[in-house]
Structure formats: structure tokens, C-alpha cells
Coordinates of C-alpha atoms in Angstrom, one line a residue:
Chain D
X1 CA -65.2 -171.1 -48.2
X2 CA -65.7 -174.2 -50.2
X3 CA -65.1 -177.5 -47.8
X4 CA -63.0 -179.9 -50.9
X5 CA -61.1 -182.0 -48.0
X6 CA -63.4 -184.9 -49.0
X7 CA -62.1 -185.5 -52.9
X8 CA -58.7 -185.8 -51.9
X9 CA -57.9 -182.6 -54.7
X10 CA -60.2 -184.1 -57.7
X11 CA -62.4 -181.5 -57.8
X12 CA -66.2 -182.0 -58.2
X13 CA -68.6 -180.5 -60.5
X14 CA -70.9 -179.0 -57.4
X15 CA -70.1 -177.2 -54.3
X16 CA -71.4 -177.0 -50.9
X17 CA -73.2 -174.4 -49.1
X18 CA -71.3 -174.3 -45.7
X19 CA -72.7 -172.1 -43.0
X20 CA -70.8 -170.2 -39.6
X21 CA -67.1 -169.6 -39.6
X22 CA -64.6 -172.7 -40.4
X23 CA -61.9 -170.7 -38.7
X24 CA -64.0 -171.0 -35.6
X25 CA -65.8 -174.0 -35.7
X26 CA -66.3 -177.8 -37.2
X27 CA -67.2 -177.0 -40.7
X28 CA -71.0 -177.0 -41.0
X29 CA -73.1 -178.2 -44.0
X30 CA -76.6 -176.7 -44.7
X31 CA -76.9 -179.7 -47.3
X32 CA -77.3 -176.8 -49.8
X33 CA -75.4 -178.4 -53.4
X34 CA -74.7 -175.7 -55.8
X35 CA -73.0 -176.5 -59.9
X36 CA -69.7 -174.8 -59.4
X37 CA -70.3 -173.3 -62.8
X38 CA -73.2 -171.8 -61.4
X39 CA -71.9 -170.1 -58.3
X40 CA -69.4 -166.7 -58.1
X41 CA -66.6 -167.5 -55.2
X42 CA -65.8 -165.2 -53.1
X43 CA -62.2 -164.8 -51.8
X44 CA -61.7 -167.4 -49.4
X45 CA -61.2 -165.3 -46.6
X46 CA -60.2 -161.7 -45.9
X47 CA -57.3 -162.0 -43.0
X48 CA -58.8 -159.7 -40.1
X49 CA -54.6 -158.5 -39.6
X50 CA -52.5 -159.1 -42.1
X51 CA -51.1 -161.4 -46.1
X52 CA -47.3 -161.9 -44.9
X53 CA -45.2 -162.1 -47.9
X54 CA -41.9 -163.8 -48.7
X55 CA -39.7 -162.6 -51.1
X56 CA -36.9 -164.5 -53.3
X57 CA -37.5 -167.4 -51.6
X58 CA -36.7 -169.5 -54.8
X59 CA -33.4 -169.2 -56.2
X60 CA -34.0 -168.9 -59.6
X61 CA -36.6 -166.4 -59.4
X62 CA -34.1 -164.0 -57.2
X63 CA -31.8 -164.9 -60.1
X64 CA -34.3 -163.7 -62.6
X65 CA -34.6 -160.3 -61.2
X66 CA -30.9 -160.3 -60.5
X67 CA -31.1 -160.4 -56.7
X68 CA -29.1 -162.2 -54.1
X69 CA -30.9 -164.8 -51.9
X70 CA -31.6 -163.4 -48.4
X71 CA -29.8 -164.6 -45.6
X72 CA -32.6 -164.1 -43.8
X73 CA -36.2 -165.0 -44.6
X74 CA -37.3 -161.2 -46.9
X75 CA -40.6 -160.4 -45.0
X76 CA -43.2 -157.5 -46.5
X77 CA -46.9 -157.1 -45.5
X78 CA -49.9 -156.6 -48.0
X79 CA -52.9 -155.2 -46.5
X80 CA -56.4 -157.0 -46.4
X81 CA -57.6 -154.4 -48.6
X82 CA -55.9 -155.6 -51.3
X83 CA -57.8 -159.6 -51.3
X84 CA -59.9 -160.1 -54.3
X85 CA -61.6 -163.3 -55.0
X86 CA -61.5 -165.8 -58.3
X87 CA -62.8 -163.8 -61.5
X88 CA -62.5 -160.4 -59.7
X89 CA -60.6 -158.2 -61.6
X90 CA -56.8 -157.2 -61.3
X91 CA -56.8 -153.3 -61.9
X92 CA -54.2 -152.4 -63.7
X93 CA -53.3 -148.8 -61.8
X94 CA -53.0 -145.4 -63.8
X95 CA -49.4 -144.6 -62.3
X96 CA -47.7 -147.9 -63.0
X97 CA -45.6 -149.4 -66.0
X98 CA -44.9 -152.9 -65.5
X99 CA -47.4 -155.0 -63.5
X100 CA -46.6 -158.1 -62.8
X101 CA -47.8 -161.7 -61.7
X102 CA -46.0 -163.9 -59.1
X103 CA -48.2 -167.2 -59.0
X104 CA -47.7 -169.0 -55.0
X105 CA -49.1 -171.5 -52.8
X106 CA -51.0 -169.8 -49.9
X107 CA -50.5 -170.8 -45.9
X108 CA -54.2 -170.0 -44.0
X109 CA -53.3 -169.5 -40.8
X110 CA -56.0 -171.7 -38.3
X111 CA -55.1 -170.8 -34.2
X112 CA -53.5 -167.3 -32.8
X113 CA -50.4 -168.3 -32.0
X114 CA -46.6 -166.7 -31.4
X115 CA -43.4 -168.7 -31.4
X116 CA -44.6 -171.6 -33.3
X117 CA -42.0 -174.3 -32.4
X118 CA -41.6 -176.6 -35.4
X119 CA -43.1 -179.9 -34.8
X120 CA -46.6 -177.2 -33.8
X121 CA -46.6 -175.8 -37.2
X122 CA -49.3 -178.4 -38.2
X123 CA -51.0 -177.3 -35.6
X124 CA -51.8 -173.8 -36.6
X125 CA -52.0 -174.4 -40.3
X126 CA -56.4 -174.4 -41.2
X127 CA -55.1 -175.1 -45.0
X128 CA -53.9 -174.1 -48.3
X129 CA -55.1 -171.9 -51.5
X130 CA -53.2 -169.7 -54.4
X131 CA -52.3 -166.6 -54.5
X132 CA -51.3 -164.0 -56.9
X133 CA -48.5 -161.7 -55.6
X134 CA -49.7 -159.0 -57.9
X135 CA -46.5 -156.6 -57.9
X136 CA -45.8 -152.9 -59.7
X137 CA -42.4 -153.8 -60.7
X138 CA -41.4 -150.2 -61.7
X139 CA -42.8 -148.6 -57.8
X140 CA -40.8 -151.9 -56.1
X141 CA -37.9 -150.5 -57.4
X142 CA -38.3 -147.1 -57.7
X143 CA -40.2 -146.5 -53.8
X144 CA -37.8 -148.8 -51.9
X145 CA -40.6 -150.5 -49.5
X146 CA -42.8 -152.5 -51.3
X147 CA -46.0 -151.1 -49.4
X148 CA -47.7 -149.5 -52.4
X149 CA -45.9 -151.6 -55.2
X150 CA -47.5 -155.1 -53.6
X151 CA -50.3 -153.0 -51.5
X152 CA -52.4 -151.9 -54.1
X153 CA -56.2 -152.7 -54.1
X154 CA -57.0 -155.8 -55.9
X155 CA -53.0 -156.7 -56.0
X156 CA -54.2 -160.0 -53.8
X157 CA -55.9 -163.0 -55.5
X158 CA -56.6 -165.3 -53.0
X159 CA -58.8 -168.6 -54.0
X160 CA -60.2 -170.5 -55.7
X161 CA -61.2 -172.2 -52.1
X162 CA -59.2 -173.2 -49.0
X163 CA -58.5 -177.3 -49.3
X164 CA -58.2 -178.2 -45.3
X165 CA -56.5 -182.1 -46.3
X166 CA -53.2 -182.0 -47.2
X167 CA -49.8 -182.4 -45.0
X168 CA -47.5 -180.3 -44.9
X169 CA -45.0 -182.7 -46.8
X170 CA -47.3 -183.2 -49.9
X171 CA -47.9 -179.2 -50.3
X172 CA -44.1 -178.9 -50.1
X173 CA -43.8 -180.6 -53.6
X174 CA -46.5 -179.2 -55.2
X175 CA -46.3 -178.0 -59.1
X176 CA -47.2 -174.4 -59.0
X177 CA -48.1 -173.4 -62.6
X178 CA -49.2 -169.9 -64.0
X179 CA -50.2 -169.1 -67.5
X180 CA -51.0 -166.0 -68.8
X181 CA -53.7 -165.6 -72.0
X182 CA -53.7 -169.9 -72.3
X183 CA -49.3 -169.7 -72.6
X184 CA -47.6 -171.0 -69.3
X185 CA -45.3 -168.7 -68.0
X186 CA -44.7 -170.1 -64.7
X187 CA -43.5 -173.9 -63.7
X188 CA -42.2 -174.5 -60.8
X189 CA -42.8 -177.1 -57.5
X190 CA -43.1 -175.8 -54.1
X191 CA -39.9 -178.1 -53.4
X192 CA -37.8 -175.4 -54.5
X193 CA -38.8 -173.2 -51.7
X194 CA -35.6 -172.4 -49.7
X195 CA -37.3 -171.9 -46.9
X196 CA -40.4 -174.1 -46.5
X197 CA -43.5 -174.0 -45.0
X198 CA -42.7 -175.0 -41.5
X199 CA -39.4 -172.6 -41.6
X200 CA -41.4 -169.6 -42.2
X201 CA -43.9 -170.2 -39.7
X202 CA -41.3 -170.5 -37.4
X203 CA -39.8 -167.1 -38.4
X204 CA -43.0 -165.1 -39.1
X205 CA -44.6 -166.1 -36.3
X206 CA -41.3 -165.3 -34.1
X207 CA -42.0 -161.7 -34.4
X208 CA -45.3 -161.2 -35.2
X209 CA -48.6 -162.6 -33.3
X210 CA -50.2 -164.7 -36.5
X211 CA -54.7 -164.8 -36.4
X212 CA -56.8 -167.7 -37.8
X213 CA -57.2 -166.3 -41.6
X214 CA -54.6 -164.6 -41.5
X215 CA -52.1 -165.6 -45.1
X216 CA -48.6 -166.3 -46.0
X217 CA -47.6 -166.2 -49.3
X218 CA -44.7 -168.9 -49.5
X219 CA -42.9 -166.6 -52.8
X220 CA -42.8 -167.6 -56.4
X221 CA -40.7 -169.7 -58.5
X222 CA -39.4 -168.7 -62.0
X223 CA -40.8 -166.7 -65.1
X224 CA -42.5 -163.8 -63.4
X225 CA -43.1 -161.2 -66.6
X226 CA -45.6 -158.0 -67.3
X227 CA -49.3 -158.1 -67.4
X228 CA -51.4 -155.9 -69.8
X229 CA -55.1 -154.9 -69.3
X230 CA -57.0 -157.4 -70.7
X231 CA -54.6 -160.4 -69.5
X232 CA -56.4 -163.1 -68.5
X233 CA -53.8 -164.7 -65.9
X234 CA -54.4 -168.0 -64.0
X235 CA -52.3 -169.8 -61.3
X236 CA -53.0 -173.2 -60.4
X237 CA -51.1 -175.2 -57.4
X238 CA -51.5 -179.1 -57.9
X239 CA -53.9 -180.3 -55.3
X240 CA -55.4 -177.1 -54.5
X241 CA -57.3 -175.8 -58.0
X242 CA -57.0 -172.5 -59.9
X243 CA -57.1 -169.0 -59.4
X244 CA -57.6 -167.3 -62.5
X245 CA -58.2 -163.4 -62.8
X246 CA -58.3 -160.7 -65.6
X247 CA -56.4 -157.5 -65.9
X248 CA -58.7 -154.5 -66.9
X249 CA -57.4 -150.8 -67.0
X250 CA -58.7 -148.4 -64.2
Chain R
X1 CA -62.3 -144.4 -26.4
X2 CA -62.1 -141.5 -24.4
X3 CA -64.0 -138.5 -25.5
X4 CA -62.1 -135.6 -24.5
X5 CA -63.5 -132.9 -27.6
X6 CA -65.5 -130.8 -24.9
X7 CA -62.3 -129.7 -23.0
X8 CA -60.8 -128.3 -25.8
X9 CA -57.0 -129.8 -25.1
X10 CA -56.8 -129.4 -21.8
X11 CA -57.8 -133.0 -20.0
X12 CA -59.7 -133.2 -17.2
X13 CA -58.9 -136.0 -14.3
X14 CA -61.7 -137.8 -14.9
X15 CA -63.2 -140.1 -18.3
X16 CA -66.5 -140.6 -19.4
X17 CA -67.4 -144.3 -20.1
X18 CA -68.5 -145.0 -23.6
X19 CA -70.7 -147.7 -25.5
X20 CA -71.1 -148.8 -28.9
X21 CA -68.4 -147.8 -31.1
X22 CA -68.1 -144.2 -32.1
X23 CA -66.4 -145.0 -35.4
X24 CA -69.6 -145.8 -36.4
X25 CA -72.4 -144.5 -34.8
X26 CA -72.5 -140.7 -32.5
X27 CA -70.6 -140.7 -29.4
X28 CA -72.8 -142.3 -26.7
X29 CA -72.3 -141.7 -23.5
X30 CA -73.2 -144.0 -20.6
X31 CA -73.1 -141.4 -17.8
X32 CA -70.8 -142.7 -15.5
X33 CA -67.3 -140.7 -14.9
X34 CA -63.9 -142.4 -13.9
X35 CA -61.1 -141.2 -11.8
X36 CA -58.3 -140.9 -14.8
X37 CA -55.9 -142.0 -12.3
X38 CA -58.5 -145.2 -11.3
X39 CA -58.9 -146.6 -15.0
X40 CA -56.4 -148.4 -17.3
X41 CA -56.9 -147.3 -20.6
X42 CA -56.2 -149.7 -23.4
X43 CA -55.3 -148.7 -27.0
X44 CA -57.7 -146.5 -28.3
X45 CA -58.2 -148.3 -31.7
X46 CA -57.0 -151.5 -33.2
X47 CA -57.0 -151.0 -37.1
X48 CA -58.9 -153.8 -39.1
X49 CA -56.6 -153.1 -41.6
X50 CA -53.7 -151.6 -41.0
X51 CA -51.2 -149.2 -39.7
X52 CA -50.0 -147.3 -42.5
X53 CA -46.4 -145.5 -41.5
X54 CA -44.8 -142.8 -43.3
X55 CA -40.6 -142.9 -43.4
X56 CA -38.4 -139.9 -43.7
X57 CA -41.2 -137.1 -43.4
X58 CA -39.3 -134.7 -41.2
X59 CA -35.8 -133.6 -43.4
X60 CA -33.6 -133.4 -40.1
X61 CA -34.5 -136.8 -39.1
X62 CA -33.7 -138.3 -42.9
X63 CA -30.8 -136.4 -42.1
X64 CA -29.9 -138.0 -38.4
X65 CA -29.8 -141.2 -40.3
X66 CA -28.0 -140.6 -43.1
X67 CA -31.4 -140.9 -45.5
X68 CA -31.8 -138.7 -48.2
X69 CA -35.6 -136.9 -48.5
X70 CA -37.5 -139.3 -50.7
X71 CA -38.8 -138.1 -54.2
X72 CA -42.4 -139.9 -53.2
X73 CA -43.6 -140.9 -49.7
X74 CA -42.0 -143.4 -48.5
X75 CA -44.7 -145.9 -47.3
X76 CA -44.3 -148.5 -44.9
X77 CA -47.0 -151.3 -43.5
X78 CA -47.2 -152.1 -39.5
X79 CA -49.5 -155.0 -38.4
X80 CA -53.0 -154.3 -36.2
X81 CA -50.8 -156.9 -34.0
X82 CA -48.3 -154.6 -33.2
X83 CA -50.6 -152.3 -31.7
X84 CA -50.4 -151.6 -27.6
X85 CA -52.1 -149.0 -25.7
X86 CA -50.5 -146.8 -23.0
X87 CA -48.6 -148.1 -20.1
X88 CA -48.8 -151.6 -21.4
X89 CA -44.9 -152.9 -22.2
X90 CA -42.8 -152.7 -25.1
X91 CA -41.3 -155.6 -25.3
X92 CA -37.5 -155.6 -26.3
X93 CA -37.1 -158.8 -28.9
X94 CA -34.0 -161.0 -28.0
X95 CA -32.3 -160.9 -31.7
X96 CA -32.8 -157.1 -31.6
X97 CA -29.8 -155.0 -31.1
X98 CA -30.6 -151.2 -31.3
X99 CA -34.1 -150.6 -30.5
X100 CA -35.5 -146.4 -31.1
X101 CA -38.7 -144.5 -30.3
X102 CA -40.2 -142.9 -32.5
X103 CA -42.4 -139.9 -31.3
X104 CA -45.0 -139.6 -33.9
X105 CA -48.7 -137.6 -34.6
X106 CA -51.0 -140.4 -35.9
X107 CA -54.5 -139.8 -37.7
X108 CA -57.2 -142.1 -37.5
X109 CA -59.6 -142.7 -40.2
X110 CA -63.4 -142.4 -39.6
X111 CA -64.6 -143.6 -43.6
X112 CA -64.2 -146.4 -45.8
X113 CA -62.3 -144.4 -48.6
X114 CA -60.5 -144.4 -52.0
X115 CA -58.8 -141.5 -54.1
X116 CA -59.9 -138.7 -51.4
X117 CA -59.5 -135.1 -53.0
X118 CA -57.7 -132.8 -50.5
X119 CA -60.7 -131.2 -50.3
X120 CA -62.5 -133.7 -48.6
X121 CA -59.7 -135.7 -46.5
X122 CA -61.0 -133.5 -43.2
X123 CA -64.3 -135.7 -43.6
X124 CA -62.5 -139.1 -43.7
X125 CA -60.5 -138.5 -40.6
X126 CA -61.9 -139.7 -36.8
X127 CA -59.3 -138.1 -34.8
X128 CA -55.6 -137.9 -33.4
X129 CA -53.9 -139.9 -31.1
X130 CA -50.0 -140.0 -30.3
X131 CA -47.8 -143.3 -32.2
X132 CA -44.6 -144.7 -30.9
X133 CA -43.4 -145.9 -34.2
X134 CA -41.3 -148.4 -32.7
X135 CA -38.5 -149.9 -34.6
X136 CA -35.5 -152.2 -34.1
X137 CA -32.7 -149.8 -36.4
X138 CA -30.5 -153.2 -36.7
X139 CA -33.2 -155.3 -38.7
X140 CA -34.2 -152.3 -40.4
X141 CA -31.3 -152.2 -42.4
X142 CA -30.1 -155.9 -42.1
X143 CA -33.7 -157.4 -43.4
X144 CA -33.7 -154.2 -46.5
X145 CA -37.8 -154.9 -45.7
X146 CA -39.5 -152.8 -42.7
X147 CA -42.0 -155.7 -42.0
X148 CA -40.1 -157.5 -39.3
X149 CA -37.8 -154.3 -37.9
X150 CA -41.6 -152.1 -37.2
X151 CA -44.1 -155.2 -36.8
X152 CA -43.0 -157.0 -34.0
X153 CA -45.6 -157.7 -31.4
X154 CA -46.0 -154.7 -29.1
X155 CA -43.7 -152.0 -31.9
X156 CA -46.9 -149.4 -32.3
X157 CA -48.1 -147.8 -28.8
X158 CA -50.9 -145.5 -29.5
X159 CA -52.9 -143.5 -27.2
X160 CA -53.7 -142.2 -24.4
X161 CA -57.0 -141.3 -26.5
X162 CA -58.3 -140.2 -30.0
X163 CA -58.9 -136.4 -29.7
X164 CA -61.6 -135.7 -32.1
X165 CA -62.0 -131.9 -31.9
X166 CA -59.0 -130.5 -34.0
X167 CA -58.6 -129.0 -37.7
X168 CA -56.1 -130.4 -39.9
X169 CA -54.7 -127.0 -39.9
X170 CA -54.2 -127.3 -35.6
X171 CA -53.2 -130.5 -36.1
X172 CA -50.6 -129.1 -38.6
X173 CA -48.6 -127.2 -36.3
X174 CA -48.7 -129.4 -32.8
X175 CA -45.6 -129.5 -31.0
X176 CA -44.1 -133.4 -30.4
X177 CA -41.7 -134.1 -27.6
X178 CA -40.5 -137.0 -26.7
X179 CA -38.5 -137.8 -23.2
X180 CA -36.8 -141.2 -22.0
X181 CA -36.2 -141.8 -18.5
X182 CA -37.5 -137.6 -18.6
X183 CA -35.3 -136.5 -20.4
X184 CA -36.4 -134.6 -23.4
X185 CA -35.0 -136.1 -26.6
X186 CA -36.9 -134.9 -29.5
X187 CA -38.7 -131.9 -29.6
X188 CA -40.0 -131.1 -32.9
X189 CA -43.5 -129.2 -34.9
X190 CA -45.4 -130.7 -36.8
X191 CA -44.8 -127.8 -39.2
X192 CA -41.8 -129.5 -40.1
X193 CA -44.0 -132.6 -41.8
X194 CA -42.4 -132.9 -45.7
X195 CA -45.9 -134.0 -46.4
X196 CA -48.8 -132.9 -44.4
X197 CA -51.8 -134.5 -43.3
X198 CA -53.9 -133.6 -46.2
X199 CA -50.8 -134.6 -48.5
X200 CA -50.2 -138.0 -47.2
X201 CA -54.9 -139.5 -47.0
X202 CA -54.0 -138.3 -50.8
X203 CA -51.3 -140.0 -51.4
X204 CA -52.3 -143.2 -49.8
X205 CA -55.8 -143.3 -50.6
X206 CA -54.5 -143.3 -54.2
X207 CA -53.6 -147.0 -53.9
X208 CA -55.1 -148.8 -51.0
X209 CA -59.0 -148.2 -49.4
X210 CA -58.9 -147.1 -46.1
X211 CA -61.0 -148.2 -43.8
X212 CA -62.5 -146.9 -40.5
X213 CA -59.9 -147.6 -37.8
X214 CA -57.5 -147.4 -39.8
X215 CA -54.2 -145.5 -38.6
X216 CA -51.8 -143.0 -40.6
X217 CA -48.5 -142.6 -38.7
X218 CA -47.4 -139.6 -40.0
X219 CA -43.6 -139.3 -39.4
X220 CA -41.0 -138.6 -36.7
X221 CA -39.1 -135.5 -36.0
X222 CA -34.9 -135.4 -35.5
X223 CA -34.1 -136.7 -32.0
X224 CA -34.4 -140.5 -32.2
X225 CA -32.3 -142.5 -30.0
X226 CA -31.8 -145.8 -28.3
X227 CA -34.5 -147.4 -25.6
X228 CA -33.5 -150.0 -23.6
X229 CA -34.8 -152.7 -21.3
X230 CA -36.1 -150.4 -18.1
X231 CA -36.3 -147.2 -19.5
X232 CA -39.7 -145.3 -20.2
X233 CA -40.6 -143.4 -23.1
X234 CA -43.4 -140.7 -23.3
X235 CA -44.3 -138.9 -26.2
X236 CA -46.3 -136.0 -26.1
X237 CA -48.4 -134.1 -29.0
X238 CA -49.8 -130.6 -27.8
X239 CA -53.4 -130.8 -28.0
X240 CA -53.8 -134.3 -27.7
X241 CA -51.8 -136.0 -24.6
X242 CA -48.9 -138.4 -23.5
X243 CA -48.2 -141.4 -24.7
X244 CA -46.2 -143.7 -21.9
X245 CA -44.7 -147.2 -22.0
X246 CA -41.9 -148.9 -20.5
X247 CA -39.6 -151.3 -22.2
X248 CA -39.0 -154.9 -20.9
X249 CA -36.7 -157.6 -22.0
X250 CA -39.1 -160.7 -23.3

């Protein structure tokens, strides 16, 4: 985990070495500076239960894939196997015909908690990354539950760090933008959400006992489309940084 | 973890007391012996990763429900948070209308593992224990997603212990019965699994690494029916042991 709170979202050139678990603790320094160009980041944490996801929870992306808009919150699981970091690669699955990317703004979950009233959300919230909703469009459709078509290994990007800074109110009206091989494909603020983040704390955690690292995926805006082995795909939510990862064949 | 191997199946009244964790090192045993009466057990495992549930794997129970048999397995995700162990409460959720048991044989995994031949899915598997594969049938088809109507907080009893002495092939012909308030409401062989054990590590290990802990719910037999607020449910698998909780409003 890479501590950025201090730049207010302009990104420096070097990193710091933090040590012990931030989820658990005051973030500790070692004093250790690294160039960012020089390090490989690791996801920015593996949730010890469970990556909640939303689905269709921006109108014109249900629209897209010609889907009504839930009337309730559309909640799946992806399993912590499935977390990869920046730069890992996407693996593109020997039974599947249409991969897909959805870029999203990430929720890390800070304090167990249950019944999250609203005005607590802020409470429980340790900070924000991106995501990539990697989905098997073909096995979404064709198995029904989306266990295996959003569960595969590798079918979570999760990075490029955790920023700890921002308020709820500026991450809900944050530009989400995806671009796959350098051509943007995805453009969309986190203002279009239909449900926001506090909403879906409130619901998620109405049913289900939420850990610190534990990850929400908020959903994704327009322009999801197919990736191909050798798809370089990158996702970057304004204020946070960018996730990018590449597609490679099994 | 109760070790109950030596006894073949047939429990005695008292536990040994383990240390360390034998998903990762040989049973150890500390020497001392419990009353079974005197102890509380808690849930045998909690997954680090997940709780892997199987739908439809029994033809008369697709049938109960109206479900056709699907062409692949059909693969659903429960949180580690939704595990319980025996005698603890199932709590009924207040939006919840029709809450079910599910009487189910569950398979815990001993080995970080991917792709698994059938030819070497006995090595990857701990044990058995016994699953109630809770689920609230309203939000189950309301939500069109499984997450919410089979992860709610205190939806996946397992126990009373793993059993750790059994063949896939014993394990492939148990008898599970089910009783509410004592009376017997499903009573059904695991014979009558769609996919077997051996079938289903396959199948899942094709998409998602699973990792020591981790549990396989393998199906339910015909027979499920309503639970409400004060009854008890017990759910017994030959060779292993019963599984009892009582439900309680919240």
C-alpha cells in the first residue's frame, strides 16, 4: 500500500516504503523513498472475505447491454482469488469468447461493521482505488450467476494504491476513464452512479458483515466492449491514479 | 477441529483438544479429552476465501422448484461471513419472507489448487462436514443475483466437525436427512448428485484457485421447505454427524 493522502491526488515521482498493516494501525513510514518507476506494486490489498460487486448501477451502461435498472441495489461476489495488482496480467481464459472490461472506482472497507447507518459510512470507509470488473460476457449470460463469469482468477484489478484523503462528496463526482490500446473507451463520472457510495454501504452492509480490506466495486459507466490477448487496458479514476493491465492468452 | 478419523463414523462422547492448525501441518493432539456434551464447538473452518455453492445438483430438487437441470454447474459464491458453527443461531433477516434449509454434504479443501485432474482431486480435499445452505427463496428470485438471498450473516452453518477419514467414493453415496422441529423433511443420497465430488474440484478449479479452507457445498436433495423464527433444523450426513441450529428473528 502506497500512503498518497499527502499530495492531495498529484501524484509524485517516488513512493514510500510503509511498514505493518494500515488497515490496523496509523500508517507507519520506514523513511524508505523508492522512484515509482523503479518499484512493481502489488495489489493494494487482498480482502481477507470478500470484492462486493454492483451491477447496472449507471443507467446508460444497463442500457448498453439492454437491461433494466434494478429496483434494488444488483449484488454479486468476486472471490479474493481473483485480485491481481497493476501490470499483472489479465488471462484471457481458454473457454471464453468475449471478455470484457468494466473500469470503476473501488470502496476499501476500514472497520468491521454491520448496519452501517448513513451519516457512519465515513466512518468505515479506509479509502479509494480502481478496479477492473473483468467479466466473460458470453458465461454471464450463458451460466445465469455470475460466479465464474466475474470469478475467474486474475478477473480483479485492484490498484494502483489506496488514496486515504478524499470525502465521500469529491469521489462521488469523479471522471472514471478507461482506454483500451491508447483509444478511450470509457468516460463517465462517478456522479452518475444511481446508487452512491453511502447508499451501497448502507445496503451491502445490511446483509452482510463487511472486514477492513474488504472491496466494493461501485459499477461502471458506459462503453464496456471486448478485450483481446494482447490488450493493453488501463482505467484511471480522477484523484486516485491508474490501473493499467495487459491481456495475454492462457 | 475435532478429529473424529479413528472411530471410523461412529462418534464417541468425548473430543480430543487440538493445536496448531491441521490444514497445515499433522493433526496434533494436546492430550486432553472433553465431555462432547461439556464443549461448544464452533464452526469447524472459516474459508479465507470462499464458500463455493453448487445450485440445482440433485434433478428432483431443480424439479421442486420449478428449475430446469442446468447444461453446466451452476455456481454460486457465499461469504466466509456467512459462516456459523452448530447450535449458534440463524438469524431470520426482517425484509426476508420465505426463508429454506438446505441440507447439504460440503467438502473442504486441504491445497492451494488450480486445474486439478480428476485423478488427483482426492489429494486436494481435507475432509467433510455437513452445510446448511441457507437461503431466503424471496430475494433469490426478486434480486435475479444469489449474493444477498445466500450471504447474509449467519446463512452457511457448517459442522459439527470435518471428518477426514472417508473416500470420495463413501462420500459419494452418504445418506442426507434433514428434520425441522424432528420431523424428517428431506431424505436424500448423495448418489443422486448431477455432478459428483470429483466432477464439481474439476469444474471449479478450472476457473478460480482454491485455497486451503476453502468449502465446496455440493448441492441439496428434494425436500426443502420453510424455517421459521423458533423452529430447529438438523441435518444429518451418514458418516459424518448432525448439524443443528435454531432460527431467531433479529
Amino acid at each position: 500500500i502506497v500512503e498518497l493522502a499527502a499530495d492531495g491526488g498529484k501524484h509524485p515521482d517516488t513512493v514510500s516504503t510503509l511498514t505493518g498493516d494500515p488497515l490496523s494501525m496509523p500508517v507507519q513510514l520506514t523513511g524508505e523513498r523508492h522512484e515509482l518507476d523503479g518499484v512493481r506494486l502489488l495489489a493494494p490489498v487482498i480482502p481477507r472475505s470478500k470484492v462486493v460487486g454492483v451491477g447496472r448501477n449507471y443507467a446508460a451502461h444497463a442500457a448498453e447491454l439492454g437491461n433494466e435498472v434494478p429496483t434494488t441495489p444488483l449484488i454479486f461476489l468476486k472471490p479474493n482469488t481473483s485480485v491481481i495488482g497493476p501490470d499483472e496480467p489479465i488471462i484471457y481464459p481458454e473457454p471464453v469468447t468475449r471478455l470484457s472490461y468494466e473500469g470503476e472506482l473501488a470502496v476499501v472497507i476500514g472497520r468491521i461493521c454491520r448496519d452501517v447507518p448513513a451519516e457512519r459510512v465515513k466512518d468505515v470507509i479506509f479509502g479509494y482505488t480502481v478496479a477492473n470488473d473483468v467479466t466473460a460476457r458470453d458465461l454471464q449470460k450463458s451460466d445465469g450467476q455470475w460466479a465464474r463469469a466475474k470469478g475467474y482468477d486474475t478477473f480483479c484489478p485492484l490498484g494502483p494504491w489506496i488514496t486515504t484523503h478524499q470525502s465521500i462528496e469529491e469521489m462521488s463526482d469523479a471522471m472514471i476513464t478507461t482506454t483500451v490500446d491508447g483509444i478511450q473507451r470509457q468516460h463517465g463520472s462517478t456522479s452518475l452512479m444511481l446508487r452512491g457510495i453511502t447508499e451501497l454501504v448502507v445496503y451491502i452492509s445490511s446483509f452482510t458483515t463487511l472486514l477492513p480490506g474488504d472491496v466494493i466495486l461501485t459499477g461502471t459507466p458506459e462503453g464496456v466492449g471486448e478485450l483481446l490477448p494482447g490488450h493493453e487496458v488501463s482505467i484511471t479514476v480522477d484523484g486516485i491514479g491508474t490501473l493499467t493491465n495487459t491481456v495475454i492468452s492462457k
